[in-house]
Amino acid sequence: MSTETEYKPGLEDVPAAKSAVSFLDGKKAVLEYRGVPVEVLAKESNFEEVSWLLIKGDLPTQKQLAEYDAELRARRAIHFRLKDLIKCMPADGHPMDALHAGVSALGMFYPCPTVFDAAKNWDATVRLVAALPTLVAAFARTRRGAEIIDPRDDLDHAANFYYMLFGKEPSAATRKVLDACLILHAEHTMNASTFTARVTGSTLANPYHVIGAAVGSLSGPLHGGANEEALRQFEEIGGPANVKPWLDAKRTADPKYKVMGIGHRVYKVKDARATVLQEIAEHVFAETARPKNYETALELERVCAGVYGPKGIYPNVDFYSGVVYQALGIPTDVFTPIFAIARVAGWLAHWNEQLVGNRIFRPEQISTGKTGVKYVPLEQRP
Ligand code: ACO
């Protein structure tokens, strides 16, 4: 029986697992994947290498990376019936719903019914990393009546995703920005969706259910969905001059009003990923005029630092990702699916870790309901 004093709403500060996948120091804005700083990876590496690092535990050798990359390229394509299924999805459905359904269906076309077969687990791991972009791009196109574009195996992961979305290859700069965004979103210790993946994995559910459950968890506006909400917020504000009156009005109407894209359970300073994303945004906007939403975001960060800074509430990764994706021409509701395309690497790394010495998650509760209630037959109730 648990006691009130043991109860921590939202499991704040409660360790849910031992993990070697990543390290986060929220007071110093340090984030490392398997010991390597994320800023270095965003600049020097690519998503293929980072996903291997997360899942396997060490940077790959040249041979390992070449073989893994070839495996990824070979598993990008999806079954033609899965494409038909995506074509039948409602065009006004959310791309995260389509991804959720698509991941489940992927598990039916390429089954991994048991988690005790290492070769099948690896096949599913590679397929999930490789095919999530295909699922996302396919729905993003069919919902607007465009043909699905099959993946190309002569492009890298980020470039191929862009190609499947838009039917053209990205410039070198765009490819690098997209790749860096994938790296920055690939893993982040025991966040809600990763915890979801571990809980689901602990039942020995198949990897497609593990990732499907995590996709659902990521979709919420307090988690991955915040990047969409942050961009809508910048649009609602309408420009840097409106920031202060907008925030004053929101806080007057609701003193607990939550500004989207700021605040974090662990970070008490600015999220390291937000800083790198901001650098990327500056790079993207160097050759063009800065978009109004970016100017608004900069001013909102400044104003919020005065209001919320003393409480340790600063921009998180979702604050600047939306303005970057918008500059790349990506529709707003595809932002969170891109987060999933990246985070699948972290989820799978945690799933692998969970399976080693697995014990099913089964926490306690503080019971607050009635007990011993007498059942009154329906016909005797008023
Ligand atoms: N705007 C204004 N105030 C905030 C914000 C915010 N975005 N976030 C937290 N606070 C305040 C709360 O009002 C609360 O104040 P109080 O102590 O006076 O009551 C205090 O900070 C603690 O807030 P909680 O909601 O209890 O913090 P928690 O750790 O549970 O939530 C969360 C973290 C969900 C990220 C929260 O900061 C939030 O809702 N942010 C906006 C949504 C967002 O950007 N989510 C993305 C997170 S990163 C990611 O998932 C990739």
Coordinates of C-alpha atoms and ligand atoms in Angstrom, one line a residue:
M1 CA 0.0 0.0 0.0
S2 CA 1.5 3.3 -1.0
T3 CA 1.2 6.5 1.1
E4 CA 0.4 10.1 0.2
T5 CA 3.9 11.1 1.0
E6 CA 5.3 8.6 -1.6
Y7 CA 2.9 9.9 -4.2
K8 CA 4.5 12.3 -6.7
P9 CA 2.0 13.7 -9.3
G10 CA 3.5 13.2 -12.8
L11 CA 6.1 11.0 -11.2
E12 CA 8.3 14.1 -10.8
D13 CA 11.8 13.1 -9.7
V14 CA 10.8 9.4 -9.5
P15 CA 13.3 7.2 -11.4
A16 CA 11.3 4.9 -13.7
A17 CA 14.3 2.9 -15.1
K18 CA 18.0 2.7 -15.2
S19 CA 19.2 3.8 -18.6
A20 CA 22.4 4.4 -20.5
V21 CA 20.8 5.8 -23.6
S22 CA 21.2 9.5 -22.9
F23 CA 22.2 11.9 -20.2
L24 CA 20.5 15.1 -19.3
D25 CA 21.5 17.8 -16.8
G26 CA 18.6 20.3 -16.8
K27 CA 20.5 22.9 -14.8
K28 CA 23.5 23.1 -17.1
A29 CA 21.6 22.4 -20.4
V30 CA 23.7 19.3 -21.1
L31 CA 22.3 16.6 -23.3
E32 CA 24.4 13.6 -24.4
Y33 CA 23.5 10.6 -26.5
R34 CA 25.5 7.6 -25.2
G35 CA 27.9 10.2 -23.8
V36 CA 28.3 12.3 -27.0
P37 CA 27.0 16.0 -26.7
V38 CA 24.0 16.5 -28.9
E39 CA 25.4 19.8 -30.2
V40 CA 28.4 18.0 -31.7
L41 CA 26.2 15.3 -33.2
A42 CA 23.8 17.9 -34.8
K43 CA 26.8 19.6 -36.4
E44 CA 29.1 16.7 -37.3
S45 CA 26.9 13.6 -37.7
N46 CA 23.8 12.4 -39.5
F47 CA 20.6 10.8 -38.4
E48 CA 21.6 7.3 -39.7
E49 CA 24.8 7.4 -37.5
V50 CA 22.9 8.8 -34.5
S51 CA 20.1 6.2 -34.6
W52 CA 22.8 3.5 -34.6
L53 CA 24.6 5.2 -31.7
L54 CA 21.4 5.3 -29.7
I55 CA 20.2 1.8 -30.5
K56 CA 23.5 0.0 -30.4
G57 CA 25.3 2.0 -27.8
D58 CA 28.5 3.1 -29.6
L59 CA 29.4 5.1 -32.7
P60 CA 29.5 2.7 -35.6
T61 CA 32.6 1.7 -37.5
Q62 CA 32.7 2.7 -41.2
K63 CA 31.7 -0.8 -42.2
Q64 CA 28.9 -1.0 -39.6
L65 CA 27.5 2.3 -40.8
A66 CA 27.7 1.4 -44.4
E67 CA 25.8 -1.9 -43.8
Y68 CA 23.2 -0.3 -41.5
D69 CA 22.6 2.4 -44.1
A70 CA 22.1 -0.2 -46.8
E71 CA 19.6 -2.0 -44.5
L72 CA 17.7 1.2 -43.9
R73 CA 17.5 2.1 -47.6
A74 CA 16.3 -1.5 -48.4
R75 CA 13.4 -1.2 -45.9
R76 CA 12.0 2.3 -46.8
A77 CA 9.4 1.0 -49.2
I78 CA 6.0 0.0 -47.8
H79 CA 3.7 -2.8 -49.1
F80 CA 1.3 -1.6 -51.9
R81 CA -1.7 -2.5 -49.7
L82 CA -0.4 -0.3 -46.9
K83 CA -0.3 2.5 -49.5
D84 CA -3.9 1.7 -50.4
L85 CA -4.8 1.8 -46.7
I86 CA -3.3 5.3 -46.4
K87 CA -5.1 6.5 -49.5
C88 CA -8.4 5.5 -47.7
M89 CA -7.7 7.5 -44.6
P90 CA -9.8 10.7 -44.1
A91 CA -8.1 13.6 -45.8
D92 CA -9.0 15.9 -42.8
G93 CA -7.5 13.4 -40.3
H94 CA -4.4 14.5 -38.3
P95 CA -1.1 13.1 -39.7
M96 CA -0.3 11.8 -36.2
D97 CA -3.5 9.7 -36.3
A98 CA -2.4 8.4 -39.8
L99 CA 1.0 7.6 -38.4
H100 CA -0.4 5.8 -35.4
A101 CA -2.6 3.7 -37.7
G102 CA 0.2 3.3 -40.2
V103 CA 2.7 1.9 -37.6
S104 CA 0.1 -0.7 -36.4
A105 CA -0.5 -1.7 -40.0
L106 CA 3.2 -1.9 -40.7
G107 CA 3.3 -4.5 -37.9
M108 CA 0.7 -6.5 -39.7
F109 CA 2.5 -6.5 -43.1
Y110 CA 5.9 -7.2 -41.6
P111 CA 5.1 -9.1 -38.4
C112 CA 7.3 -9.5 -35.4
P113 CA 5.0 -11.6 -33.2
T114 CA 7.6 -12.5 -30.5
V115 CA 10.3 -10.4 -29.0
F116 CA 12.5 -13.4 -28.3
D117 CA 14.0 -13.6 -31.8
A118 CA 16.9 -11.2 -32.0
A119 CA 17.0 -11.3 -35.8
K120 CA 13.3 -10.4 -36.1
N121 CA 13.7 -7.7 -33.5
W122 CA 16.5 -6.2 -35.5
D123 CA 14.5 -6.4 -38.7
A124 CA 11.6 -4.6 -37.1
T125 CA 14.0 -2.0 -35.6
V126 CA 15.5 -1.1 -38.9
R127 CA 12.1 -1.2 -40.6
L128 CA 10.6 1.2 -38.1
V129 CA 13.4 3.7 -38.4
A130 CA 13.4 3.4 -42.2
A131 CA 9.6 3.3 -42.9
L132 CA 8.2 6.0 -40.6
P133 CA 9.2 8.8 -43.1
T134 CA 7.5 6.8 -45.9
L135 CA 4.3 6.6 -43.9
V136 CA 4.3 10.3 -42.9
A137 CA 5.1 11.5 -46.5
A138 CA 2.5 9.1 -48.0
F139 CA -0.4 10.6 -45.9
A140 CA 0.9 14.1 -46.3
R141 CA 0.5 13.7 -50.1
T142 CA -2.6 11.6 -50.5
R143 CA -4.7 13.8 -48.2
R144 CA -4.2 16.6 -50.7
G145 CA -4.9 14.4 -53.7
A146 CA -1.2 14.0 -54.7
E147 CA 0.3 10.7 -55.7
I148 CA 2.4 8.8 -53.1
I149 CA 6.1 9.1 -54.0
D150 CA 8.1 5.9 -53.5
P151 CA 11.4 6.2 -51.6
R152 CA 14.7 6.5 -53.4
D153 CA 17.6 4.4 -52.2
D154 CA 20.2 6.8 -53.7
L155 CA 19.3 9.5 -51.1
D156 CA 20.2 9.6 -47.5
H157 CA 17.5 9.5 -44.8
A158 CA 16.7 13.2 -44.5
A159 CA 17.0 13.9 -48.2
N160 CA 14.8 11.0 -49.1
F161 CA 12.1 12.1 -46.6
Y162 CA 12.1 15.6 -48.2
Y163 CA 11.9 14.1 -51.7
M164 CA 9.0 11.9 -50.7
L165 CA 7.1 14.9 -49.3
F166 CA 7.8 17.4 -52.1
G167 CA 8.8 15.3 -55.2
K168 CA 12.2 17.2 -55.5
E169 CA 15.5 16.9 -53.8
P170 CA 16.4 19.3 -51.1
S171 CA 19.3 21.8 -51.4
A172 CA 22.4 20.8 -49.4
A173 CA 21.5 23.5 -46.8
T174 CA 17.9 22.3 -46.4
R175 CA 19.1 18.6 -46.2
K176 CA 21.5 19.6 -43.4
V177 CA 18.8 21.6 -41.5
L178 CA 16.3 18.7 -41.7
D179 CA 19.0 16.1 -40.7
A180 CA 20.0 18.3 -37.7
C181 CA 16.4 18.6 -36.6
L182 CA 16.1 14.8 -36.7
I183 CA 19.2 14.4 -34.6
L184 CA 18.1 17.0 -32.0
H185 CA 14.7 15.2 -31.5
A186 CA 16.1 11.6 -31.5
E187 CA 16.2 11.0 -27.8
H188 CA 15.6 12.8 -24.5
T189 CA 15.8 10.5 -21.4
M190 CA 12.6 9.5 -19.6
N191 CA 10.0 11.7 -21.3
A192 CA 6.3 10.7 -21.6
S193 CA 6.5 8.9 -24.9
T194 CA 9.7 7.1 -24.0
F195 CA 8.1 6.0 -20.7
T196 CA 5.1 4.9 -22.7
A197 CA 7.4 2.9 -25.0
R198 CA 9.1 1.2 -22.0
V199 CA 5.8 0.4 -20.3
T200 CA 4.4 -1.1 -23.4
G201 CA 7.7 -3.0 -24.1
S202 CA 7.6 -4.3 -20.5
T203 CA 4.5 -6.4 -21.4
L204 CA 6.5 -8.0 -24.2
A205 CA 4.2 -6.4 -26.7
N206 CA 5.7 -6.4 -30.3
P207 CA 7.8 -3.5 -31.4
Y208 CA 5.1 -2.0 -33.6
H209 CA 2.8 -1.7 -30.6
V210 CA 5.6 -0.2 -28.6
I211 CA 6.2 2.5 -31.2
G212 CA 2.5 2.9 -31.9
A213 CA 1.8 3.6 -28.2
A214 CA 4.7 6.0 -28.1
V215 CA 3.4 7.9 -31.2
G216 CA 0.1 8.3 -29.4
S217 CA 1.8 9.7 -26.3
L218 CA 3.9 12.1 -28.4
S219 CA 0.8 13.5 -30.1
G220 CA -0.4 15.5 -27.0
P221 CA 0.1 19.3 -26.8
L222 CA 2.1 19.1 -23.6
H223 CA 4.6 16.9 -25.4
G224 CA 5.4 16.6 -29.1
G225 CA 2.3 18.4 -30.2
A226 CA 3.7 21.6 -28.6
N227 CA 5.6 22.5 -31.7
E228 CA 2.4 22.9 -33.7
E229 CA 0.8 24.9 -30.9
A230 CA 3.9 27.1 -30.6
L231 CA 3.7 28.1 -34.2
R232 CA -0.1 28.8 -34.0
Q233 CA 0.7 31.0 -31.0
F234 CA 3.2 33.1 -32.9
E235 CA 0.6 33.5 -35.7
E236 CA -2.0 34.4 -33.2
I237 CA 0.3 37.1 -31.7
G238 CA 0.9 38.4 -35.1
G239 CA 4.2 40.2 -34.7
P240 CA 6.8 41.3 -32.2
A241 CA 5.0 44.5 -31.2
N242 CA 2.0 42.5 -30.0
V243 CA 3.9 40.2 -27.7
K244 CA 3.7 42.0 -24.5
P245 CA 0.0 43.1 -24.8
W246 CA -0.9 39.5 -25.9
L247 CA 0.9 37.9 -22.9
D248 CA -0.6 40.5 -20.5
A249 CA -4.1 39.7 -21.8
K250 CA -3.6 36.0 -21.5
R251 CA -2.2 36.2 -18.0
T252 CA -5.1 38.5 -16.9
A253 CA -7.6 36.1 -18.3
D254 CA -5.8 33.1 -16.7
P255 CA -2.9 33.6 -14.3
K256 CA -1.9 30.0 -15.0
Y257 CA -1.9 30.4 -18.8
K258 CA 0.7 28.2 -20.4
V259 CA 2.9 29.7 -23.2
M260 CA 3.6 26.9 -25.7
G261 CA 7.2 26.0 -26.3
I262 CA 8.5 27.1 -23.0
G263 CA 8.9 25.2 -19.7
H264 CA 10.1 21.7 -19.1
R265 CA 10.0 19.2 -16.2
V266 CA 13.8 18.8 -16.2
Y267 CA 15.3 21.9 -17.7
K268 CA 15.6 25.0 -15.5
V269 CA 17.6 26.9 -18.1
K270 CA 17.1 27.2 -21.9
D271 CA 17.0 23.7 -23.5
A272 CA 20.2 23.0 -25.3
R273 CA 18.3 21.8 -28.3
A274 CA 16.4 25.1 -28.5
T275 CA 19.7 26.9 -28.6
V276 CA 21.0 24.7 -31.5
L277 CA 17.7 25.1 -33.3
Q278 CA 17.9 28.8 -33.0
E279 CA 21.3 28.8 -34.5
I280 CA 19.9 26.6 -37.4
A281 CA 17.0 29.1 -37.8
E282 CA 19.5 32.0 -38.0
H283 CA 21.4 30.1 -40.7
V284 CA 18.2 29.3 -42.6
F285 CA 17.1 32.9 -42.5
A286 CA 20.5 34.4 -43.3
E287 CA 19.8 34.6 -47.0
T288 CA 16.2 35.8 -46.7
A289 CA 14.3 38.2 -44.6
R290 CA 13.6 36.8 -41.1
P291 CA 9.9 35.6 -41.1
K292 CA 7.5 37.5 -38.8
N293 CA 6.9 34.3 -36.7
Y294 CA 10.6 34.1 -36.0
E295 CA 10.7 37.8 -34.9
T296 CA 7.7 37.2 -32.8
A297 CA 9.3 34.1 -31.2
L298 CA 12.5 36.1 -30.4
E299 CA 10.4 38.8 -28.7
L300 CA 8.3 36.3 -26.8
E301 CA 11.5 34.6 -25.5
R302 CA 12.7 38.0 -24.3
V303 CA 9.5 38.9 -22.6
C304 CA 9.0 35.5 -21.1
A305 CA 12.5 35.5 -19.7
G306 CA 11.5 38.5 -17.6
V307 CA 8.2 36.9 -16.5
Y308 CA 9.0 33.2 -16.1
G309 CA 12.8 33.2 -16.0
P310 CA 12.9 33.5 -12.2
K311 CA 10.9 30.2 -12.1
G312 CA 13.3 28.5 -14.4
I313 CA 10.9 28.4 -17.3
Y314 CA 12.7 29.0 -20.7
P315 CA 12.3 27.8 -24.3
N316 CA 12.3 24.1 -24.9
V317 CA 13.0 22.3 -28.2
D318 CA 9.5 23.1 -29.5
F319 CA 9.9 26.8 -29.4
Y320 CA 12.0 27.2 -32.5
S321 CA 11.4 23.9 -34.4
G322 CA 8.1 25.1 -35.9
V323 CA 9.6 28.3 -37.4
V324 CA 12.4 26.2 -39.0
Y325 CA 9.9 23.6 -40.4
Q326 CA 7.7 26.4 -41.7
A327 CA 10.6 28.0 -43.5
L328 CA 11.2 24.6 -45.2
G329 CA 7.6 24.6 -46.5
I330 CA 6.5 21.8 -44.2
P331 CA 2.8 21.9 -43.2
T332 CA 2.2 22.7 -39.5
D333 CA 0.4 19.4 -38.7
V334 CA 3.4 17.4 -40.1
F335 CA 5.8 18.9 -37.4
T336 CA 4.9 16.3 -34.7
P337 CA 5.1 13.4 -37.2
I338 CA 8.7 14.6 -38.0
F339 CA 9.4 14.5 -34.2
A340 CA 8.2 10.9 -34.3
I341 CA 10.4 10.1 -37.3
A342 CA 13.4 11.2 -35.2
R343 CA 12.3 10.0 -31.7
V344 CA 11.7 6.4 -33.0
A345 CA 15.5 5.9 -32.6
G346 CA 15.3 6.8 -28.9
W347 CA 12.2 4.7 -28.3
L348 CA 13.8 1.7 -29.9
A349 CA 16.9 2.1 -27.9
H350 CA 14.9 2.2 -24.7
W351 CA 12.8 -0.8 -25.9
N352 CA 16.0 -2.8 -26.3
E353 CA 17.2 -1.7 -22.9
Q354 CA 13.9 -2.6 -21.3
L355 CA 13.9 -6.1 -22.7
V356 CA 17.2 -6.8 -20.9
G357 CA 16.2 -8.1 -17.5
N358 CA 12.7 -7.0 -18.2
R359 CA 10.1 -6.6 -15.4
I360 CA 6.6 -5.6 -16.2
F361 CA 5.7 -2.1 -15.0
R362 CA 2.9 -2.3 -12.4
P363 CA 3.0 0.7 -10.1
E364 CA 0.7 1.3 -7.1
Q365 CA -2.2 3.8 -6.7
I366 CA -3.6 5.8 -3.8
S367 CA -7.2 4.6 -3.8
T368 CA -9.6 7.5 -3.3
G369 CA -12.9 5.8 -4.4
K370 CA -15.7 4.2 -2.4
T371 CA -15.3 0.6 -1.1
G372 CA -17.9 -2.1 -0.2
V373 CA -20.7 -0.4 -2.2
K374 CA -23.9 -2.5 -2.2
Y375 CA -25.0 -3.4 -5.7
V376 CA -28.6 -2.3 -6.3
P377 CA -30.3 -4.0 -9.2
L378 CA -31.2 -1.6 -12.0
E379 CA -35.0 -2.0 -11.7
Q380 CA -34.7 -1.0 -8.0
R381 CA -32.8 2.3 -8.7
P382 CA -34.8 5.5 -8.8
Ligands
ACO1 N1 3.9 28.9 -19.4 C1 3.7 29.5 -18.3 N2 3.9 28.9 -17.1 C2 4.4 27.7 -17.0 C3 4.7 27.0 -18.2 C4 4.4 27.6 -19.5 N3 4.7 27.0 -20.6 N4 5.1 25.8 -17.9 C5 5.1 25.7 -16.6 N5 4.6 26.8 -16.1 C6 4.5 27.1 -14.6 C7 3.1 26.5 -14.2 O1 2.1 27.3 -14.3 C8 3.5 26.2 -12.7 O2 3.4 27.3 -12.0 P1 3.0 27.4 -10.4 O3 4.2 26.7 -9.7 O4 2.9 28.8 -10.1 O5 1.8 26.6 -10.3 C9 5.0 25.8 -12.8 O6 5.5 26.4 -13.9 C10 5.2 24.3 -12.9 O7 4.4 23.9 -14.1 P2 3.9 22.4 -14.3 O8 2.9 22.4 -15.4 O9 3.5 21.8 -13.0 O10 5.3 21.7 -14.8 P3 5.4 20.3 -15.4 O11 6.8 19.9 -15.2 O12 4.3 19.4 -15.0 O13 5.2 20.5 -17.0 C11 5.5 21.0 -19.2 C12 6.2 20.6 -17.9 C13 4.3 20.1 -19.6 C14 6.5 20.9 -20.4 C15 5.0 22.5 -19.1 O14 6.1 23.4 -18.9 C16 4.2 23.0 -20.3 O15 2.9 22.7 -20.3 N6 4.8 23.7 -21.3 C17 4.1 24.1 -22.4 C18 3.9 23.0 -23.4 C19 5.3 22.6 -24.1 O16 6.0 23.4 -24.5 N7 5.5 21.3 -24.1 C20 6.7 20.7 -24.7 C21 7.6 20.1 -23.7 S1 9.1 19.6 -24.4 C22 8.7 18.2 -25.3 O17 7.8 17.5 -25.0 C23 9.4 18.0 -26.5

